[in-house]
Amino acid sequence: MANVSVYNMEGKEVGTIELSDAVFGIENVNEHLMHLAVVQQLANNRQGTQKAKTRSEVSGGGRKPWRQKGTGHARQGSTRAPQWTGGGMVFAPVPRDYAVKMNKKEKRLAIKSALTSRVQESRLIVLDELALDEIKTAKMQKVLDNLKLDRALVILDANDQNVVLSARNIPDVKTAQTNTLNVYDILKYGTVVVTKAAVAAIEEVYA
C-alpha cells in the first residue's frame, strides 16, 4: 500500500495514511481507458441540437422559375435549390446524439487509473479535514496557499456548502463529491486534494 502524508488546513504534516492498492495503486495504469473516458464525457456534454433546412424544407420554390429551353439561361427547376439565395442547404446539419458508451467496468478502471497516476506523480494531497465556519473565498484561498496550490480538484465526502461556495470563485479550482468523481476532472486539474473521509468513501466504492 502507498503511504501518503496527511496535512491539516495550515499546510502542516500531521500524519500518514495508507491508500488501498486496489484504487490508488493498481499495477497497470490504462491510458487508453482514461482517454476514452475523457472523450465520452466531452462528447456526452454536446447538445447536438444544430439544425439547418434542406431544399425540401425551405418554403417556396414550387413553380419552375422559367421554361426549360429558349431563354438563354441555364435550366432551373426551383428557386429553392442550393445555388439560389434563400435556397436550402446542401448536407444540412440535423439534430443528432453524440453519446459515446462505456461499460461500468471500464469506467471504474479508468477512474482508478487516473487516481493511481496522481499518486505516482505525487500530485495527490490528503487533508485530515476541510471545514470552514462561513462562506468566505479568502479563507478557502488561504487553505490553498498553505498547501502551495493554485490549481486543484478538491474532493469532498459530503456536499459542504461552505467549502463549495467558498471555492466557486477561485480560478482553476473545482470541488467535487465522491459520487461525482470523473476522469476528466482528475486529469484536468494539476493536483487532487482529498479529505480522509473522502478517501474512505472512494475506497469503499471502487475497491
PDB file of N, CA and C in Angstrom, residues 7-96:
ATOM      1  N   TYR A   7      -2.067  16.223   5.687  1.00  0.00           N
ATOM      2  CA  TYR A   7      -1.829  17.606   6.088  1.00  0.00           C
ATOM      3  C   TYR A   7      -3.088  18.195   6.712  1.00  0.00           C
ATOM      4  N   ASN A   8      -2.894  19.238   7.507  1.00  0.00           N
ATOM      5  CA  ASN A   8      -4.035  19.971   8.025  1.00  0.00           C
ATOM      6  C   ASN A   8      -4.256  21.221   7.175  1.00  0.00           C
ATOM      7  N   MET A   9      -5.233  22.019   7.553  1.00  0.00           N
ATOM      8  CA  MET A   9      -5.582  23.182   6.735  1.00  0.00           C
ATOM      9  C   MET A   9      -4.520  24.274   6.781  1.00  0.00           C
ATOM     10  N   GLU A  10      -3.593  24.170   7.728  1.00  0.00           N
ATOM     11  CA  GLU A  10      -2.475  25.121   7.798  1.00  0.00           C
ATOM     12  C   GLU A  10      -1.299  24.686   6.936  1.00  0.00           C
ATOM     13  N   GLY A  11      -1.437  23.518   6.282  1.00  0.00           N
ATOM     14  CA  GLY A  11      -0.374  23.033   5.422  1.00  0.00           C
ATOM     15  C   GLY A  11       0.704  22.256   6.148  1.00  0.00           C
ATOM     16  N   LYS A  12       0.475  21.926   7.419  1.00  0.00           N
ATOM     17  CA  LYS A  12       1.462  21.177   8.198  1.00  0.00           C
ATOM     18  C   LYS A  12       1.151  19.690   8.165  1.00  0.00           C
ATOM     19  N   GLU A  13       2.194  18.864   8.090  1.00  0.00           N
ATOM     20  CA  GLU A  13       2.019  17.416   8.071  1.00  0.00           C
ATOM     21  C   GLU A  13       1.638  16.932   9.466  1.00  0.00           C
ATOM     22  N   VAL A  14       0.548  16.196   9.537  1.00  0.00           N
ATOM     23  CA  VAL A  14       0.048  15.740  10.844  1.00  0.00           C
ATOM     24  C   VAL A  14      -0.001  14.216  10.947  1.00  0.00           C
ATOM     25  N   GLY A  15       0.458  13.510   9.921  1.00  0.00           N
ATOM     26  CA  GLY A  15       0.449  12.053   9.962  1.00  0.00           C
ATOM     27  C   GLY A  15       0.556  11.470   8.574  1.00  0.00           C
ATOM     28  N   THR A  16       0.276  10.190   8.488  1.00  0.00           N
ATOM     29  CA  THR A  16       0.291   9.499   7.198  1.00  0.00           C
ATOM     30  C   THR A  16      -0.956   8.637   7.063  1.00  0.00           C
ATOM     31  N   ILE A  17      -1.230   8.231   5.851  1.00  0.00           N
ATOM     32  CA  ILE A  17      -2.368   7.353   5.591  1.00  0.00           C
ATOM     33  C   ILE A  17      -1.964   6.325   4.547  1.00  0.00           C
ATOM     34  N   GLU A  18      -2.452   5.103   4.719  1.00  0.00           N
ATOM     35  CA  GLU A  18      -2.191   4.053   3.743  1.00  0.00           C
ATOM     36  C   GLU A  18      -3.343   4.011   2.753  1.00  0.00           C
ATOM     37  N   LEU A  19      -3.012   4.162   1.491  1.00  0.00           N
ATOM     38  CA  LEU A  19      -4.023   4.134   0.438  1.00  0.00           C
ATOM     39  C   LEU A  19      -4.145   2.728  -0.125  1.00  0.00           C
ATOM     40  N   SER A  20      -5.351   2.331  -0.419  1.00  0.00           N
ATOM     41  CA  SER A  20      -5.597   0.995  -0.953  1.00  0.00           C
ATOM     42  C   SER A  20      -4.996   0.839  -2.344  1.00  0.00           C
ATOM     43  N   ASP A  21      -4.228  -0.236  -2.531  1.00  0.00           N
ATOM     44  CA  ASP A  21      -3.653  -0.502  -3.853  1.00  0.00           C
ATOM     45  C   ASP A  21      -4.724  -0.844  -4.881  1.00  0.00           C
ATOM     46  N   ALA A  22      -5.882  -1.275  -4.420  1.00  0.00           N
ATOM     47  CA  ALA A  22      -6.967  -1.634  -5.340  1.00  0.00           C
ATOM     48  C   ALA A  22      -7.548  -0.409  -6.030  1.00  0.00           C
ATOM     49  N   VAL A  23      -7.313   0.776  -5.449  1.00  0.00           N
ATOM     50  CA  VAL A  23      -7.855   2.013  -6.021  1.00  0.00           C
ATOM     51  C   VAL A  23      -6.751   2.982  -6.408  1.00  0.00           C
ATOM     52  N   PHE A  24      -5.810   3.207  -5.482  1.00  0.00           N
ATOM     53  CA  PHE A  24      -4.786   4.229  -5.678  1.00  0.00           C
ATOM     54  C   PHE A  24      -3.430   3.655  -6.087  1.00  0.00           C
ATOM     55  N   GLY A  25      -3.363   2.338  -6.291  1.00  0.00           N
ATOM     56  CA  GLY A  25      -2.076   1.742  -6.641  1.00  0.00           C
ATOM     57  C   GLY A  25      -2.199   0.530  -7.532  1.00  0.00           C
ATOM     58  N   ILE A  26      -3.048   0.620  -8.554  1.00  0.00           N
ATOM     59  CA  ILE A  26      -3.209  -0.523  -9.448  1.00  0.00           C
ATOM     60  C   ILE A  26      -1.930  -0.730 -10.265  1.00  0.00           C
ATOM     61  N   GLU A  27      -1.705  -1.957 -10.701  1.00  0.00           N
ATOM     62  CA  GLU A  27      -0.434  -2.299 -11.354  1.00  0.00           C
ATOM     63  C   GLU A  27      -0.265  -1.602 -12.697  1.00  0.00           C
ATOM     64  N   ASN A  28      -1.292  -1.661 -13.525  1.00  0.00           N
ATOM     65  CA  ASN A  28      -1.176  -1.107 -14.877  1.00  0.00           C
ATOM     66  C   ASN A  28      -2.152   0.051 -15.068  1.00  0.00           C
ATOM     67  N   VAL A  29      -1.603   1.248 -15.217  1.00  0.00           N
ATOM     68  CA  VAL A  29      -2.434   2.421 -15.498  1.00  0.00           C
ATOM     69  C   VAL A  29      -2.873   2.355 -16.960  1.00  0.00           C
ATOM     70  N   ASN A  30      -4.174   2.299 -17.178  1.00  0.00           N
ATOM     71  CA  ASN A  30      -4.710   2.118 -18.528  1.00  0.00           C
ATOM     72  C   ASN A  30      -4.985   3.482 -19.174  1.00  0.00           C
ATOM     73  N   GLU A  31      -4.023   3.965 -19.939  1.00  0.00           N
ATOM     74  CA  GLU A  31      -4.157   5.289 -20.568  1.00  0.00           C
ATOM     75  C   GLU A  31      -5.246   5.295 -21.634  1.00  0.00           C
ATOM     76  N   HIS A  32      -5.424   4.165 -22.291  1.00  0.00           N
ATOM     77  CA  HIS A  32      -6.462   4.095 -23.327  1.00  0.00           C
ATOM     78  C   HIS A  32      -7.848   4.327 -22.735  1.00  0.00           C
ATOM     79  N   LEU A  33      -8.137   3.677 -21.586  1.00  0.00           N
ATOM     80  CA  LEU A  33      -9.454   3.849 -20.972  1.00  0.00           C
ATOM     81  C   LEU A  33      -9.626   5.252 -20.407  1.00  0.00           C
ATOM     82  N   MET A  34      -8.539   5.839 -19.912  1.00  0.00           N
ATOM     83  CA  MET A  34      -8.636   7.221 -19.436  1.00  0.00           C
ATOM     84  C   MET A  34      -8.977   8.153 -20.593  1.00  0.00           C
ATOM     85  N   HIS A  35      -8.326   7.940 -21.731  1.00  0.00           N
ATOM     86  CA  HIS A  35      -8.621   8.746 -22.922  1.00  0.00           C
ATOM     87  C   HIS A  35     -10.072   8.550 -23.346  1.00  0.00           C
ATOM     88  N   LEU A  36     -10.537   7.301 -23.351  1.00  0.00           N
ATOM     89  CA  LEU A  36     -11.913   7.012 -23.759  1.00  0.00           C
ATOM     90  C   LEU A  36     -12.910   7.658 -22.807  1.00  0.00           C
ATOM     91  N   ALA A  37     -12.592   7.665 -21.509  1.00  0.00           N
ATOM     92  CA  ALA A  37     -13.491   8.274 -20.522  1.00  0.00           C
ATOM     93  C   ALA A  37     -13.595   9.784 -20.739  1.00  0.00           C
ATOM     94  N   VAL A  38     -12.468  10.420 -21.079  1.00  0.00           N
ATOM     95  CA  VAL A  38     -12.482  11.861 -21.348  1.00  0.00           C
ATOM     96  C   VAL A  38     -13.284  12.156 -22.613  1.00  0.00           C
ATOM     97  N   VAL A  39     -13.052  11.362 -23.659  1.00  0.00           N
ATOM     98  CA  VAL A  39     -13.795  11.531 -24.912  1.00  0.00           C
ATOM     99  C   VAL A  39     -15.284  11.350 -24.657  1.00  0.00           C
ATOM    100  N   GLN A  40     -15.641  10.351 -23.855  1.00  0.00           N
ATOM    101  CA  GLN A  40     -17.051  10.100 -23.565  1.00  0.00           C
ATOM    102  C   GLN A  40     -17.700  11.286 -22.859  1.00  0.00           C
ATOM    103  N   GLN A  41     -17.019  11.811 -21.839  1.00  0.00           N
ATOM    104  CA  GLN A  41     -17.601  12.922 -21.088  1.00  0.00           C
ATOM    105  C   GLN A  41     -17.773  14.167 -21.953  1.00  0.00           C
ATOM    106  N   LEU A  42     -16.761  14.504 -22.745  1.00  0.00           N
ATOM    107  CA  LEU A  42     -16.859  15.687 -23.594  1.00  0.00           C
ATOM    108  C   LEU A  42     -17.911  15.504 -24.691  1.00  0.00           C
ATOM    109  N   ALA A  43     -17.973  14.285 -25.249  1.00  0.00           N
ATOM    110  CA  ALA A  43     -18.957  14.016 -26.301  1.00  0.00           C
ATOM    111  C   ALA A  43     -20.376  14.032 -25.739  1.00  0.00           C
ATOM    112  N   ASN A  44     -20.560  13.466 -24.540  1.00  0.00           N
ATOM    113  CA  ASN A  44     -21.896  13.415 -23.948  1.00  0.00           C
ATOM    114  C   ASN A  44     -22.390  14.787 -23.511  1.00  0.00           C
ATOM    115  N   ASN A  45     -21.459  15.740 -23.341  1.00  0.00           N
ATOM    116  CA  ASN A  45     -21.855  17.103 -22.984  1.00  0.00           C
ATOM    117  C   ASN A  45     -22.371  17.887 -24.185  1.00  0.00           C
ATOM    118  N   ARG A  46     -22.130  17.381 -25.387  1.00  0.00           N
ATOM    119  CA  ARG A  46     -22.581  18.097 -26.580  1.00  0.00           C
ATOM    120  C   ARG A  46     -24.092  17.972 -26.727  1.00  0.00           C
ATOM    121  N   GLN A  47     -24.759  19.078 -27.048  1.00  0.00           N
ATOM    122  CA  GLN A  47     -26.214  19.058 -27.169  1.00  0.00           C
ATOM    123  C   GLN A  47     -26.670  18.417 -28.480  1.00  0.00           C
ATOM    124  N   GLY A  48     -25.940  18.666 -29.548  1.00  0.00           N
ATOM    125  CA  GLY A  48     -26.332  18.092 -30.833  1.00  0.00           C
ATOM    126  C   GLY A  48     -27.644  18.637 -31.351  1.00  0.00           C
ATOM    127  N   THR A  49     -27.946  19.909 -31.069  1.00  0.00           N
ATOM    128  CA  THR A  49     -29.240  20.474 -31.473  1.00  0.00           C
ATOM    129  C   THR A  49     -29.143  21.365 -32.710  1.00  0.00           C
ATOM    130  N   GLN A  50     -27.985  21.387 -33.386  1.00  0.00           N
ATOM    131  CA  GLN A  50     -27.864  22.240 -34.560  1.00  0.00           C
ATOM    132  C   GLN A  50     -28.767  21.751 -35.690  1.00  0.00           C
ATOM    133  N   LYS A  51     -29.321  22.702 -36.440  1.00  0.00           N
ATOM    134  CA  LYS A  51     -30.268  22.332 -37.499  1.00  0.00           C
ATOM    135  C   LYS A  51     -30.273  23.391 -38.577  1.00  0.00           C
ATOM    136  N   ALA A  52     -30.245  22.969 -39.830  1.00  0.00           N
ATOM    137  CA  ALA A  52     -30.433  23.863 -40.971  1.00  0.00           C
ATOM    138  C   ALA A  52     -31.372  23.160 -41.950  1.00  0.00           C
ATOM    139  N   LYS A  53     -32.054  23.943 -42.775  1.00  0.00           N
ATOM    140  CA  LYS A  53     -33.056  23.376 -43.674  1.00  0.00           C
ATOM    141  C   LYS A  53     -32.460  22.952 -45.008  1.00  0.00           C
ATOM    142  N   THR A  54     -32.912  21.820 -45.495  1.00  0.00           N
ATOM    143  CA  THR A  54     -32.549  21.357 -46.836  1.00  0.00           C
ATOM    144  C   THR A  54     -33.540  21.956 -47.837  1.00  0.00           C
ATOM    145  N   ARG A  55     -33.343  21.686 -49.125  1.00  0.00           N
ATOM    146  CA  ARG A  55     -34.216  22.277 -50.155  1.00  0.00           C
ATOM    147  C   ARG A  55     -35.654  21.779 -50.040  1.00  0.00           C
ATOM    148  N   SER A  56     -35.847  20.635 -49.392  1.00  0.00           N
ATOM    149  CA  SER A  56     -37.205  20.120 -49.239  1.00  0.00           C
ATOM    150  C   SER A  56     -37.933  20.777 -48.072  1.00  0.00           C
ATOM    151  N   GLU A  57     -37.187  21.513 -47.214  1.00  0.00           N
ATOM    152  CA  GLU A  57     -37.790  22.086 -46.012  1.00  0.00           C
ATOM    153  C   GLU A  57     -38.010  23.601 -46.097  1.00  0.00           C
ATOM    154  N   VAL A  58     -37.263  24.298 -46.970  1.00  0.00           N
ATOM    155  CA  VAL A  58     -37.476  25.743 -47.086  1.00  0.00           C
ATOM    156  C   VAL A  58     -38.776  26.015 -47.824  1.00  0.00           C
ATOM    157  N   SER A  59     -39.385  27.188 -47.527  1.00  0.00           N
ATOM    158  CA  SER A  59     -40.680  27.494 -48.141  1.00  0.00           C
ATOM    159  C   SER A  59     -40.498  28.073 -49.546  1.00  0.00           C
ATOM    160  N   GLY A  60     -41.505  27.879 -50.373  1.00  0.00           N
ATOM    161  CA  GLY A  60     -41.487  28.423 -51.727  1.00  0.00           C
ATOM    162  C   GLY A  60     -40.841  27.485 -52.723  1.00  0.00           C
ATOM    163  N   GLY A  61     -40.683  28.007 -53.945  1.00  0.00           N
ATOM    164  CA  GLY A  61     -39.983  27.236 -54.966  1.00  0.00           C
ATOM    165  C   GLY A  61     -40.799  26.158 -55.635  1.00  0.00           C
ATOM    166  N   GLY A  62     -42.120  26.266 -55.522  1.00  0.00           N
ATOM    167  CA  GLY A  62     -42.955  25.223 -56.128  1.00  0.00           C
ATOM    168  C   GLY A  62     -43.034  25.309 -57.644  1.00  0.00           C
ATOM    169  N   ARG A  63     -42.871  26.504 -58.173  1.00  0.00           N
ATOM    170  CA  ARG A  63     -43.020  26.693 -59.620  1.00  0.00           C
ATOM    171  C   ARG A  63     -41.643  26.781 -60.273  1.00  0.00           C
ATOM    172  N   LYS A  64     -41.530  26.219 -61.438  1.00  0.00           N
ATOM    173  CA  LYS A  64     -40.297  26.316 -62.212  1.00  0.00           C
ATOM    174  C   LYS A  64     -40.091  27.781 -62.601  1.00  0.00           C
ATOM    175  N   PRO A  65     -38.893  28.365 -62.280  1.00  0.00           N
ATOM    176  CA  PRO A  65     -38.717  29.817 -62.488  1.00  0.00           C
ATOM    177  C   PRO A  65     -38.855  30.258 -63.938  1.00  0.00           C
ATOM    178  N   TRP A  66     -38.415  29.485 -64.896  1.00  0.00           N
ATOM    179  CA  TRP A  66     -38.639  29.787 -66.310  1.00  0.00           C
ATOM    180  C   TRP A  66     -38.652  28.481 -67.085  1.00  0.00           C
ATOM    181  N   ARG A  67     -39.101  28.580 -68.317  1.00  0.00           N
ATOM    182  CA  ARG A  67     -39.221  27.353 -69.106  1.00  0.00           C
ATOM    183  C   ARG A  67     -37.848  26.757 -69.378  1.00  0.00           C
ATOM    184  N   GLN A  68     -37.837  25.488 -69.707  1.00  0.00           N
ATOM    185  CA  GLN A  68     -36.587  24.723 -69.800  1.00  0.00           C
ATOM    186  C   GLN A  68     -35.665  25.267 -70.894  1.00  0.00           C
ATOM    187  N   LYS A  69     -36.228  25.575 -72.056  1.00  0.00           N
ATOM    188  CA  LYS A  69     -35.369  25.941 -73.200  1.00  0.00           C
ATOM    189  C   LYS A  69     -35.767  27.302 -73.775  1.00  0.00           C
ATOM    190  N   GLY A  70     -34.826  27.902 -74.482  1.00  0.00           N
ATOM    191  CA  GLY A  70     -35.120  29.096 -75.269  1.00  0.00           C
ATOM    192  C   GLY A  70     -34.948  30.421 -74.555  1.00  0.00           C
ATOM    193  N   THR A  71     -34.577  30.448 -73.291  1.00  0.00           N
ATOM    194  CA  THR A  71     -34.456  31.725 -72.576  1.00  0.00           C
ATOM    195  C   THR A  71     -33.020  32.234 -72.567  1.00  0.00           C
ATOM    196  N   GLY A  72     -32.048  31.403 -72.829  1.00  0.00           N
ATOM    197  CA  GLY A  72     -30.654  31.794 -72.734  1.00  0.00           C
ATOM    198  C   GLY A  72     -30.081  31.560 -71.342  1.00  0.00           C
ATOM    199  N   HIS A  73     -30.948  31.292 -70.381  1.00  0.00           N
ATOM    200  CA  HIS A  73     -30.489  30.990 -69.027  1.00  0.00           C
ATOM    201  C   HIS A  73     -30.205  29.500 -68.874  1.00  0.00           C
ATOM    202  N   ALA A  74     -29.424  29.190 -67.858  1.00  0.00           N
ATOM    203  CA  ALA A  74     -29.263  27.775 -67.511  1.00  0.00           C
ATOM    204  C   ALA A  74     -30.589  27.239 -66.994  1.00  0.00           C
ATOM    205  N   ARG A  75     -30.823  25.979 -67.247  1.00  0.00           N
ATOM    206  CA  ARG A  75     -32.089  25.389 -66.810  1.00  0.00           C
ATOM    207  C   ARG A  75     -32.159  25.354 -65.280  1.00  0.00           C
ATOM    208  N   GLN A  76     -33.337  25.688 -64.756  1.00  0.00           N
ATOM    209  CA  GLN A  76     -33.558  25.695 -63.314  1.00  0.00           C
ATOM    210  C   GLN A  76     -34.898  25.044 -63.019  1.00  0.00           C
ATOM    211  N   GLY A  77     -34.918  24.274 -61.918  1.00  0.00           N
ATOM    212  CA  GLY A  77     -36.170  23.602 -61.569  1.00  0.00           C
ATOM    213  C   GLY A  77     -36.877  24.238 -60.381  1.00  0.00           C
ATOM    214  N   SER A  78     -36.112  24.968 -59.551  1.00  0.00           N
ATOM    215  CA  SER A  78     -36.719  25.546 -58.353  1.00  0.00           C
ATOM    216  C   SER A  78     -35.868  26.712 -57.859  1.00  0.00           C
ATOM    217  N   THR A  79     -36.531  27.719 -57.296  1.00  0.00           N
ATOM    218  CA  THR A  79     -35.799  28.852 -56.717  1.00  0.00           C
ATOM    219  C   THR A  79     -35.312  28.530 -55.309  1.00  0.00           C
ATOM    220  N   ARG A  80     -35.584  27.342 -54.844  1.00  0.00           N
ATOM    221  CA  ARG A  80     -35.118  26.945 -53.512  1.00  0.00           C
ATOM    222  C   ARG A  80     -34.023  25.886 -53.600  1.00  0.00           C
ATOM    223  N   ALA A  81     -33.430  25.737 -54.773  1.00  0.00           N
ATOM    224  CA  ALA A  81     -32.261  24.867 -54.920  1.00  0.00           C
ATOM    225  C   ALA A  81     -31.066  25.529 -54.208  1.00  0.00           C
ATOM    226  N   PRO A  82     -30.056  24.775 -53.812  1.00  0.00           N
ATOM    227  CA  PRO A  82     -28.952  25.332 -53.004  1.00  0.00           C
ATOM    228  C   PRO A  82     -28.220  26.505 -53.630  1.00  0.00           C
ATOM    229  N   GLN A  83     -28.168  26.604 -54.963  1.00  0.00           N
ATOM    230  CA  GLN A  83     -27.409  27.686 -55.578  1.00  0.00           C
ATOM    231  C   GLN A  83     -28.172  29.016 -55.584  1.00  0.00           C
ATOM    232  N   TRP A  84     -29.424  29.007 -55.185  1.00  0.00           N
ATOM    233  CA  TRP A  84     -30.226  30.235 -55.150  1.00  0.00           C
ATOM    234  C   TRP A  84     -30.169  30.885 -53.770  1.00  0.00           C
ATOM    235  N   THR A  85     -30.214  32.232 -53.746  1.00  0.00           N
ATOM    236  CA  THR A  85     -30.356  32.930 -52.479  1.00  0.00           C
ATOM    237  C   THR A  85     -31.678  32.541 -51.833  1.00  0.00           C
ATOM    238  N   GLY A  86     -31.622  32.150 -50.594  1.00  0.00           N
ATOM    239  CA  GLY A  86     -32.833  31.689 -49.913  1.00  0.00           C
ATOM    240  C   GLY A  86     -33.102  30.224 -50.134  1.00  0.00           C
ATOM    241  N   GLY A  87     -32.212  29.558 -50.846  1.00  0.00           N
ATOM    242  CA  GLY A  87     -32.393  28.131 -51.102  1.00  0.00           C
ATOM    243  C   GLY A  87     -31.992  27.282 -49.907  1.00  0.00           C
ATOM    244  N   GLY A  88     -32.236  25.995 -50.029  1.00  0.00           N
ATOM    245  CA  GLY A  88     -31.892  25.068 -48.955  1.00  0.00           C
ATOM    246  C   GLY A  88     -30.395  24.808 -48.903  1.00  0.00           C
ATOM    247  N   MET A  89     -29.937  24.217 -47.811  1.00  0.00           N
ATOM    248  CA  MET A  89     -28.519  23.948 -47.616  1.00  0.00           C
ATOM    249  C   MET A  89     -28.203  22.518 -48.042  1.00  0.00           C
ATOM    250  N   VAL A  90     -27.046  22.354 -48.679  1.00  0.00           N
ATOM    251  CA  VAL A  90     -26.618  21.010 -49.073  1.00  0.00           C
ATOM    252  C   VAL A  90     -26.043  20.299 -47.844  1.00  0.00           C
ATOM    253  N   PHE A  91     -26.441  19.071 -47.620  1.00  0.00           N
ATOM    254  CA  PHE A  91     -25.962  18.280 -46.476  1.00  0.00           C
ATOM    255  C   PHE A  91     -26.106  19.063 -45.165  1.00  0.00           C
ATOM    256  N   ALA A  92     -27.299  19.590 -44.945  1.00  0.00           N
ATOM    257  CA  ALA A  92     -27.549  20.419 -43.763  1.00  0.00           C
ATOM    258  C   ALA A  92     -27.375  19.620 -42.480  1.00  0.00           C
ATOM    259  N   PRO A  93     -26.810  20.255 -41.415  1.00  0.00           N
ATOM    260  CA  PRO A  93     -26.705  19.561 -40.139  1.00  0.00           C
ATOM    261  C   PRO A  93     -28.090  19.334 -39.540  1.00  0.00           C
ATOM    262  N   VAL A  94     -28.262  18.210 -38.905  1.00  0.00           N
ATOM    263  CA  VAL A  94     -29.536  17.866 -38.273  1.00  0.00           C
ATOM    264  C   VAL A  94     -29.275  17.438 -36.834  1.00  0.00           C
ATOM    265  N   PRO A  95     -30.256  17.537 -35.942  1.00  0.00           N
ATOM    266  CA  PRO A  95     -30.060  17.102 -34.558  1.00  0.00           C
ATOM    267  C   PRO A  95     -29.583  15.656 -34.500  1.00  0.00           C
ATOM    268  N   ARG A  96     -28.564  15.415 -33.646  1.00  0.00           N
ATOM    269  CA  ARG A  96     -28.028  14.061 -33.525  1.00  0.00           C
ATOM    270  C   ARG A  96     -27.507  13.842 -32.116  1.00  0.00           C
TER     271      ARG A  96
END
